Amino acid sequence: MNLKHVATTCPYCGAGCGFYLKVKEGELAGVIPSKNHPVSQGRLCIKGITSWQSVIGADRIKKPLVKKNGEFKETSWDKALDLVAEKLTAVREKHGPDSLGVWGSARCTNELNYLAQKLARAVLGTNNVDHCARTCHSPTVAGLVRSFGSGAMTNSIDELKDSACIFAVGSNAPEAHPLIGWRIITAKDKGARIIVCDPRKTDMAQYADFHIQHYPGTDIALLNCLMNVIISEGLEDKEYVRTRTEGFEELKKAVAKYTPEYTEPVVGVSSRMLAKAARLYATTKPASIIYTLGITEHTVGTENVMSVANLAMLTGNVGIESGGVNPLRGQNNVQGACDMAALPNVYPGYQKVDDPQIQQKFEKAWDVKLSPKPGLTLTDQLIQAREGNIKGLYIIGEDPLTSDPNITEVRKALESLEFLVVHEIYMTPTAKMADVVLPGASFAEKTGTFTNSERRVQLINKAIEPICSSRGDWEIVCDVATRMGYPFEYADTAGVMDEIASLTPIYGGISHDRIRKVGLQWPCLDKSHPGTKYLHKDKFSRGLGKFHAIEHRPPAEVPDEQYPFILSTGRIRFHYNVGTMSRRTHLLDREHPFMFVEVNTADGERLSIRDMDDCTVSTRRGQLTVKARVSDRVKQGVLWMPFHFVEAPANLLTNDAFCPIARTGEYKACAARLEKAK
Amino acid sequence: MPVISKIQIKNASITKTNLFKLLDLISQEKFLIAPAEGPDLEDINFLPVTGAEQICFDYENTLVPPKEYFFGQSECMFSFSPRSNESITVTDQSEELVFFGVRPCDVKAIELLDKFYERSFVDDYYLSKRACSVIISVACSQLNEECFCTSVGSGPVLTEGFDIQLIDAGNDFAVQVGSEKGLQLYEQYQDFFGAPIDVDAEKEFEKAKASEPGFDLQRVYDRLKSNKVDDRLWADIARRCQSCGLCLLLCPTCSCYTVIDRVTPNGRNLRMREWDCCYFEGFTRMAGGQNPVKPKEEMIKRKYYHKLVQQIDEFGMSGCTGCGRCNTVCVGNVNWLENIRKIEGSGRDV
Ligand code: SF4
Ligand code: SF4
Ligand code: SF4
C-alpha cells in the first residue's frame, strides 16, 4: 500500500488552515484535516476539504505555449524561456526598463514573490512590480501604516473567540473565511455581542445583535457617526487617547457634524440603531473589529481603513488581546505577497525603495544598481499600457481580465502590449491573450511558504510530482533571470527563504526548518524570537497611534435616473475569486453552478422580476444577463453579484474608478440598471 | 468469503512486549495499518507502518475513521477508454491489510457499513476490500471528552463483531478472537500469545456508562419517530450549519458517495467514487433545480432520523456509534450529543 499524508496549507482563503494531502500511488486522493493546526483545529470549510480536486483538471496547461499567428503552439521549456528572455531584453532595450512590469501573485508562495520582485528590480531594473492585493487590501496596507505604522491584521485569529464584542464591517466571514467565522460563532456562543455593518443580510448578519444595513459606499459617514456618539457621551477611553494617540482634537472636530440625526438619511439606518450600536461597541471590551473588502474596495478605501482605525483607537482597543483591527485577507498568500514586496514602493518587509540607505543595503546584497524611483501599481501599469508607455508585462498566476474592474478597458491595455508572458495552471482569459504561457505547478506540486491573515508564515510541501511538464513558478523565474544574464542560483525554496530572512527584518527568524511543525507569526526578528501574537502592545509601530480627520465622500458613481440601483459585488461560500480552481471542483460547482444577481423583493415586484427569472443588469460599462435571486438579503435599491463566473464576469460592469492613494478599484458600489430579460 | 464470520469467542492474552514484537513482524510480512503520527503537524491517523516503532500506542482516536480504507474519500473504481468497452480496467481490490488499533466504535461502524453495502445491491468495491482485511481492535480504557459509545451500545468494549479484540489489563492485554479471519491471524502468530486472563467486559462497560453524560436511545428513537421534536431545534442547527460536510464525510457510518468520471491531465479516463453527503444542497437537487429536501431544516433532520431511527429499524443497530467526531469538526458549533439530549428531553431546552 503506497499511501502517505503530506502536511500543507490551504490554497484558498487567508485563514490559512492546515491539513494533509492524502497521496495514494503518487496521486492526490483526498484531504485529511488536522487537529493540531492552530487555525483549523480539526475543522475545514468545504473549499479546504475539496481543495485537492482543484488542481487535477484535465485541462491543466501541459507544456509551454507560444503564440504564432494568433494560435498557441506547444514548445519546449528551453525554447519558451529563451523567447521570454529575448523579448523582455528587447523591450527593455527599445523602451527602457520602466516600460516593463512584473506581477507577483497572492496565490503563489513567498519565495516566488520574493524572486519576482527581485527579477523586476535587480534584473529588469524597474520598480514596476505589484500584485492583486491592489484589487483588495492595498488600502489596508496604506491606511493602517498611516494610523498605526504597520499594515496587517493586529491580532490572531484564535483570539477572536474570546472577544466580548465583535464589530464586523463589510465582512461576511462565515462565507468568505469560514474558519474565522467559526471563531465569531464561538464568541457569540460564549456571550459576545456582535455588531454587523453590511448592506446585505449576509450569513454573518444572522449572528448580529445589531445589523446595520447601510448603503454601499457610506462607511465613513457611519463610522464618524458612531464616533460622534461615543465622544458626545464621553465613552471614549480617555487615558488611552491621551497616552497612546495623537490627533484627537482634529478627529473630534471632524465627526462633530455626524450626529445620528444627520447621518440617518445618508446611510439609510435609524438614528436610534446607530446610537445604540455605538454605545454597545464603546462599552464592551475587548472589542475586535474585523473588516474585509466592503471597506477597501472603494474610491475612499484608504480613508475607510483609517476611519476603522480611528474607531478602534478611540475606545482603546488596539494593542490588547482579543481586540484590534483585523483585516481578513482574502487570499492564501496576499499577506505574504505584500510582505515580500510584490509592491512598487517597497523592498521586502516594507522597506522603502526611495530610502537611500535601504537602497544601498539591497544594492550590496544583490550586487547591482537599483532604481530609487517607486514603480507603478498594477492599476497604473494597465493605464500606462493603454497610453503606450508600458510595453511588456510578466504576469504570474493572475487573471486581471476577470478580476479587475471594467474588464473592457483591461482588455484594451493587454492588447496594446508588445509582449505578455503569463504563468498559469489553467487557461484563463488573461493567459489566452499572452504571447507565451508557462505552465506553473500548483500548491500540491511544490514546496514553499504562505503567510496567512494573522501573519503566520506556514509551509506547503510538495505532495506529488508536477503535473505534465509544469514547473514550480519560482524555478521558472530563476531560469528567466539567469537567461537574462543575472544568475538566480538557489538549491531550493528553503535557500530562497534564507535570503529573505537575511534582508527582511520582520522575517529575520524565519526558516523552513523552524516552521515545519507550526508556523511563526511575524515580526519574528531572529532565530530565537517566538513570533508575535498581536501587534502594538504598549506602543504603536509608528510610536503614537494617529487619528485622521476624514470626511464622507460618496462613491464615484451614484444612482441616477438612467442607472437607479447601487450594484455591489462579493463572494459566496462555495466559490473562490475568479473560479479557476473552485469551478473545476465537482462538489463546489455542483453546490453553486450559476451566476446570479440578488434583488430586493420590492424591487422585484415593481419590475415584475421573480426569483430565478432571467434579467439584465447594465452599467455604463457593460451588461450581463443572469438569474435573479429575489429576497430581502439586499436593501431596496441595491443589487449584489458574485464575481466567480467567467462566463458572466461581474467585472464587465464594475467601475474602474480608483482610490487615489491605494489605487484600488471601486468594486463595491456603482450605478446600475435592472430589467427583465427579453 | 463473507466479510465476517463469527466464531465462539476464544480467549488468550499477550504481553505488551510481545504485542510490539508481533506488530513489528506483521508490519514486515504484511501491510499493517495502524495509528501513526503524520509528518510535521503530528496528527495521529491510520497510516501504513513498516515497523512497530512507528505506531502510536497512546492515542484517543483518529479524526478520520478507518472506513477510508474500505470506502475512500476518492477512489477509482475502474479506468476506461471512451472509444471501446473492452478496455475497462477494474482497480485491484485484493490487497490484504491488517489493521491495528481500531476503536470499538469504529469496528461497530464498519459492521454497519458491511450491512449497508451487502443489503440489496452487493457492492463489490467495498466488500472485496473488507474481505481481505483483518482488524485487531483495542478497547478503550476511558471515555474521551467527546465520546458517548455506551449510550449507543458500541463501546468501550465490544462483546461481538470483532476479528481480534485487545483489552488493556496492565502489563498484558486480554485477547479475544471473534471471527474466522481473526482466528487465522491468531493461529499464524500463535507463539506470541499466552493463556487467557480475566477481564470483565461487562463491568468495564457499566463503569464507563456511569461516567458518560449519555441518553436513553429508546426514548430518543421514540421522540424522533413520533415527531415530537420542537422545530426550533432544527432551525437552530440549520442556522449554524456552514455546509462544510465534515460531520458526515468523517462520520464512520456515513456511506454516501457520488460517482463521477474524471479525465486526468494526462488523458486517462477514470470512473471515480467520492465521499458525498446529504448536507450538501446539490446532493438531492434534481435536474431542473427542484430539491425535495429543502429547506435546510429538512436536510438537518434527516441525519438525526436516519441514524437514530431508520438504521435502528433496518439494521437493528444505532447509526451513530458515539465516536464524537462530528462535534469535533463543526465550524458552526453544532453539538450532536447535546442536540440528541435535547431531543430526548434531558438537555437544556432549545
Ligand atoms: S477557511 Fe479558508 S483556509 Fe480554511 S479550509 Fe476554508 S478556504 Fe481553506
Ligand atoms: S460539521 Fe457543522 S457546519 Fe459542517 S456540515 Fe456538519 S453541521 Fe454543518
Ligand atoms: S454521528 Fe457523529 S458521533 Fe455518531 S458516529 Fe457519526 S461522527 Fe460519530
PDB file of C-alpha atoms in Angstrom, chain A residues 1-8 18-20 22 24-25 27-38 41-46 49 52-53 55-60 62 174-175 178-179 181-182 185-186 188-189 203 206-207 459 461 467-468 516-517 573-574 586-587 590-593 629, chain B residues 31 33 37-48 60-64 68-69 72-75 95 97 129 238-246 249-250 258-260 262-268 270 272 274-277 279-283 285 294 296 327-333:
ATOM      1  CA  MET A   1       0.000   0.000   0.000  1.00  0.00           C
ATOM      2  CA  ASN A   2       1.643   3.150  -1.239  1.00  0.00           C
ATOM      3  CA  LEU A   3      -0.023   5.892   0.767  1.00  0.00           C
ATOM      4  CA  LYS A   4       1.208   8.932   2.592  1.00  0.00           C
ATOM      5  CA  HIS A   5      -0.005  12.131   4.197  1.00  0.00           C
ATOM      6  CA  VAL A   6       1.796  15.354   3.332  1.00  0.00           C
ATOM      7  CA  ALA A   7       1.251  18.364   5.571  1.00  0.00           C
ATOM      8  CA  THR A   8       0.348  21.564   3.783  1.00  0.00           C
ATOM      9  CA  GLY A  18      -3.544  23.390   7.730  1.00  0.00           C
ATOM     10  CA  PHE A  19      -4.258  19.874   6.590  1.00  0.00           C
ATOM     11  CA  TYR A  20      -2.661  16.860   4.958  1.00  0.00           C
ATOM     12  CA  LYS A  22      -3.551  12.238   1.025  1.00  0.00           C
ATOM     13  CA  LYS A  24      -2.051   7.303  -2.965  1.00  0.00           C
ATOM     14  CA  GLU A  25       0.159   5.667  -5.569  1.00  0.00           C
ATOM     15  CA  GLU A  27      -1.678  10.744  -6.935  1.00  0.00           C
ATOM     16  CA  LEU A  28      -3.859  13.044  -4.861  1.00  0.00           C
ATOM     17  CA  ALA A  29      -6.667  11.131  -3.194  1.00  0.00           C
ATOM     18  CA  GLY A  30      -8.080  13.484  -0.597  1.00  0.00           C
ATOM     19  CA  VAL A  31      -7.601  15.901   2.255  1.00  0.00           C
ATOM     20  CA  ILE A  32      -7.112  14.890   5.894  1.00  0.00           C
ATOM     21  CA  PRO A  33      -7.975  17.633   8.418  1.00  0.00           C
ATOM     22  CA  SER A  34      -5.531  18.397  11.219  1.00  0.00           C
ATOM     23  CA  LYS A  35      -6.453  18.733  14.868  1.00  0.00           C
ATOM     24  CA  ASN A  36      -3.056  20.106  15.792  1.00  0.00           C
ATOM     25  CA  HIS A  37      -3.076  23.004  13.380  1.00  0.00           C
ATOM     26  CA  PRO A  38      -3.566  26.303  15.241  1.00  0.00           C
ATOM     27  CA  GLN A  41      -8.106  22.675  14.842  1.00  0.00           C
ATOM     28  CA  GLY A  42      -9.679  19.667  13.155  1.00  0.00           C
ATOM     29  CA  ARG A  43     -12.021  21.708  11.012  1.00  0.00           C
ATOM     30  CA  LEU A  44     -12.070  22.897   7.402  1.00  0.00           C
ATOM     31  CA  CYS A  45     -14.583  24.535   5.134  1.00  0.00           C
ATOM     32  CA  ILE A  46     -15.941  22.867   2.027  1.00  0.00           C
ATOM     33  CA  ILE A  49     -11.730  19.609   2.147  1.00  0.00           C
ATOM     34  CA  TRP A  52      -7.150  18.684  -3.816  1.00  0.00           C
ATOM     35  CA  GLN A  53      -9.613  18.342  -6.689  1.00  0.00           C
ATOM     36  CA  VAL A  55      -5.552  21.118  -9.387  1.00  0.00           C
ATOM     37  CA  ILE A  56      -6.104  17.866 -11.278  1.00  0.00           C
ATOM     38  CA  GLY A  57      -8.397  19.101 -14.036  1.00  0.00           C
ATOM     39  CA  ALA A  58      -7.980  17.546 -17.464  1.00  0.00           C
ATOM     40  CA  ASP A  59      -7.272  20.966 -18.899  1.00  0.00           C
ATOM     41  CA  ARG A  60      -4.166  21.761 -16.890  1.00  0.00           C
ATOM     42  CA  LYS A  62       0.657  20.760 -20.097  1.00  0.00           C
ATOM     43  CA  PRO A 174     -18.763  32.656   7.618  1.00  0.00           C
ATOM     44  CA  GLU A 175     -18.844  32.537   3.811  1.00  0.00           C
ATOM     45  CA  PRO A 178     -15.244  30.081   7.345  1.00  0.00           C
ATOM     46  CA  LEU A 179     -12.611  29.237   9.945  1.00  0.00           C
ATOM     47  CA  GLY A 181     -16.456  32.670  11.023  1.00  0.00           C
ATOM     48  CA  TRP A 182     -16.174  29.724  13.411  1.00  0.00           C
ATOM     49  CA  ILE A 185     -19.863  31.869  16.212  1.00  0.00           C
ATOM     50  CA  THR A 186     -17.883  30.600  19.203  1.00  0.00           C
ATOM     51  CA  LYS A 188     -21.317  34.524  20.210  1.00  0.00           C
ATOM     52  CA  ASP A 189     -21.964  31.196  21.937  1.00  0.00           C
ATOM     53  CA  ASP A 203     -24.733  34.917   6.760  1.00  0.00           C
ATOM     54  CA  GLN A 206     -27.747  36.496  11.167  1.00  0.00           C
ATOM     55  CA  TYR A 207     -25.451  36.284  14.189  1.00  0.00           C
ATOM     56  CA  LEU A 459       4.846  25.661   4.835  1.00  0.00           C
ATOM     57  CA  ASN A 461       5.073  20.753   0.945  1.00  0.00           C
ATOM     58  CA  ILE A 467       1.587  17.514 -13.459  1.00  0.00           C
ATOM     59  CA  CYS A 468       2.625  17.048 -17.097  1.00  0.00           C
ATOM     60  CA  ARG A 516       7.907  22.806   9.934  1.00  0.00           C
ATOM     61  CA  LYS A 517       5.619  21.922  12.812  1.00  0.00           C
ATOM     62  CA  ARG A 573     -19.156  30.231   0.262  1.00  0.00           C
ATOM     63  CA  PHE A 574     -18.745  27.644  -2.463  1.00  0.00           C
ATOM     64  CA  HIS A 586     -17.024  18.951  -8.786  1.00  0.00           C
ATOM     65  CA  LEU A 587     -18.657  19.346  -5.347  1.00  0.00           C
ATOM     66  CA  ARG A 590     -22.457  21.362  -8.001  1.00  0.00           C
ATOM     67  CA  GLU A 591     -23.353  23.424  -4.923  1.00  0.00           C
ATOM     68  CA  HIS A 592     -23.472  26.570  -6.951  1.00  0.00           C
ATOM     69  CA  PRO A 593     -23.181  26.299 -10.725  1.00  0.00           C
ATOM     70  CA  ARG A 629     -32.400  35.803  -6.805  1.00  0.00           C
TER      71      ARG A 629
ATOM     72  CA  PHE B  31       0.607  -4.472   5.056  1.00  0.00           C
ATOM     73  CA  ILE B  33      -2.270  -0.041   9.020  1.00  0.00           C
ATOM     74  CA  GLU B  37       1.970  10.300  13.616  1.00  0.00           C
ATOM     75  CA  GLY B  38       1.676  12.278  10.372  1.00  0.00           C
ATOM     76  CA  PRO B  39       4.551  14.452   9.183  1.00  0.00           C
ATOM     77  CA  ASP B  40       5.056  17.994  10.513  1.00  0.00           C
ATOM     78  CA  LEU B  41       1.695  18.620  12.156  1.00  0.00           C
ATOM     79  CA  GLU B  42       1.972  15.315  14.032  1.00  0.00           C
ATOM     80  CA  ASP B  43      -1.692  14.336  13.942  1.00  0.00           C
ATOM     81  CA  ILE B  44      -2.440  10.698  14.655  1.00  0.00           C
ATOM     82  CA  ASN B  45      -4.129   8.907  11.791  1.00  0.00           C
ATOM     83  CA  PHE B  46      -4.352   5.412  10.388  1.00  0.00           C
ATOM     84  CA  LEU B  47      -1.336   5.047   8.156  1.00  0.00           C
ATOM     85  CA  PRO B  48       0.678   2.199   6.666  1.00  0.00           C
ATOM     86  CA  GLU B  60      -7.584   8.524  21.769  1.00  0.00           C
ATOM     87  CA  ASN B  61      -8.932   8.082  18.296  1.00  0.00           C
ATOM     88  CA  THR B  62      -8.161   9.412  14.846  1.00  0.00           C
ATOM     89  CA  LEU B  63     -10.083  12.263  13.263  1.00  0.00           C
ATOM     90  CA  VAL B  64     -10.500  10.351  10.016  1.00  0.00           C
ATOM     91  CA  GLU B  68     -11.465   5.371   4.453  1.00  0.00           C
ATOM     92  CA  TYR B  69      -9.527   2.172   3.694  1.00  0.00           C
ATOM     93  CA  GLY B  72     -12.254   6.039   0.357  1.00  0.00           C
ATOM     94  CA  GLN B  73     -12.637   9.758   0.160  1.00  0.00           C
ATOM     95  CA  SER B  74     -11.868   9.313  -3.503  1.00  0.00           C
ATOM     96  CA  GLU B  75     -11.277   6.030  -5.231  1.00  0.00           C
ATOM     97  CA  GLU B  95      -4.531  -6.128  -1.215  1.00  0.00           C
ATOM     98  CA  LEU B  97      -4.451  -5.382   5.018  1.00  0.00           C
ATOM     99  CA  LYS B 129     -11.620  -4.802   0.344  1.00  0.00           C
ATOM    100  CA  ALA B 238     -29.745  24.905  10.126  1.00  0.00           C
ATOM    101  CA  ARG B 239     -28.663  28.426  11.015  1.00  0.00           C
ATOM    102  CA  ARG B 240     -25.405  27.177  12.479  1.00  0.00           C
ATOM    103  CA  CYS B 241     -24.513  24.790   9.696  1.00  0.00           C
ATOM    104  CA  GLN B 242     -21.920  26.176   7.298  1.00  0.00           C
ATOM    105  CA  SER B 243     -22.252  23.280   4.814  1.00  0.00           C
ATOM    106  CA  CYS B 244     -18.688  22.075   5.197  1.00  0.00           C
ATOM    107  CA  GLY B 245     -19.888  18.481   5.186  1.00  0.00           C
ATOM    108  CA  LEU B 246     -17.224  17.254   7.600  1.00  0.00           C
ATOM    109  CA  LEU B 249     -17.897  12.876   5.483  1.00  0.00           C
ATOM    110  CA  LEU B 250     -15.888  11.954   8.578  1.00  0.00           C
ATOM    111  CA  THR B 258     -21.158  10.326  -5.689  1.00  0.00           C
ATOM    112  CA  VAL B 259     -19.893   8.827  -8.899  1.00  0.00           C
ATOM    113  CA  ILE B 260     -18.118  10.980 -11.427  1.00  0.00           C
ATOM    114  CA  ARG B 262     -12.665  12.187 -14.317  1.00  0.00           C
ATOM    115  CA  VAL B 263     -10.230  12.767 -17.126  1.00  0.00           C
ATOM    116  CA  THR B 264      -6.761  13.233 -15.711  1.00  0.00           C
ATOM    117  CA  PRO B 265      -4.377  15.835 -17.121  1.00  0.00           C
ATOM    118  CA  ASN B 266      -2.505  13.080 -18.927  1.00  0.00           C
ATOM    119  CA  GLY B 267      -5.647  11.789 -20.542  1.00  0.00           C
ATOM    120  CA  ARG B 268      -6.709   8.737 -18.527  1.00  0.00           C
ATOM    121  CA  LEU B 270     -11.409   7.227 -14.557  1.00  0.00           C
ATOM    122  CA  MET B 272     -14.404   7.658  -9.508  1.00  0.00           C
ATOM    123  CA  GLU B 274     -16.045  10.038  -3.809  1.00  0.00           C
ATOM    124  CA  TRP B 275     -17.441  10.869  -0.403  1.00  0.00           C
ATOM    125  CA  ASP B 276     -20.592  12.895  -0.617  1.00  0.00           C
ATOM    126  CA  CYS B 277     -23.201  13.870   1.925  1.00  0.00           C
ATOM    127  CA  TYR B 279     -25.868  18.373   3.956  1.00  0.00           C
ATOM    128  CA  PHE B 280     -24.801  19.499   0.507  1.00  0.00           C
ATOM    129  CA  GLU B 281     -27.735  21.027  -1.306  1.00  0.00           C
ATOM    130  CA  GLY B 282     -26.520  19.596  -4.609  1.00  0.00           C
ATOM    131  CA  PHE B 283     -26.774  16.077  -3.177  1.00  0.00           C
ATOM    132  CA  ARG B 285     -31.128  18.661  -6.128  1.00  0.00           C
ATOM    133  CA  LYS B 294     -35.233  21.832   1.014  1.00  0.00           C
ATOM    134  CA  LYS B 296     -32.142  23.118   5.064  1.00  0.00           C
ATOM    135  CA  ASN B 327     -18.750  17.515  17.420  1.00  0.00           C
ATOM    136  CA  THR B 328     -15.032  17.992  16.966  1.00  0.00           C
ATOM    137  CA  VAL B 329     -15.184  19.145  13.358  1.00  0.00           C
ATOM    138  CA  CYS B 330     -18.106  21.535  13.286  1.00  0.00           C
ATOM    139  CA  VAL B 331     -17.408  25.148  12.322  1.00  0.00           C
ATOM    140  CA  GLY B 332     -20.926  26.078  13.398  1.00  0.00           C
ATOM    141  CA  ASN B 333     -20.570  24.528  16.874  1.00  0.00           C
TER     142      ASN B 333
END
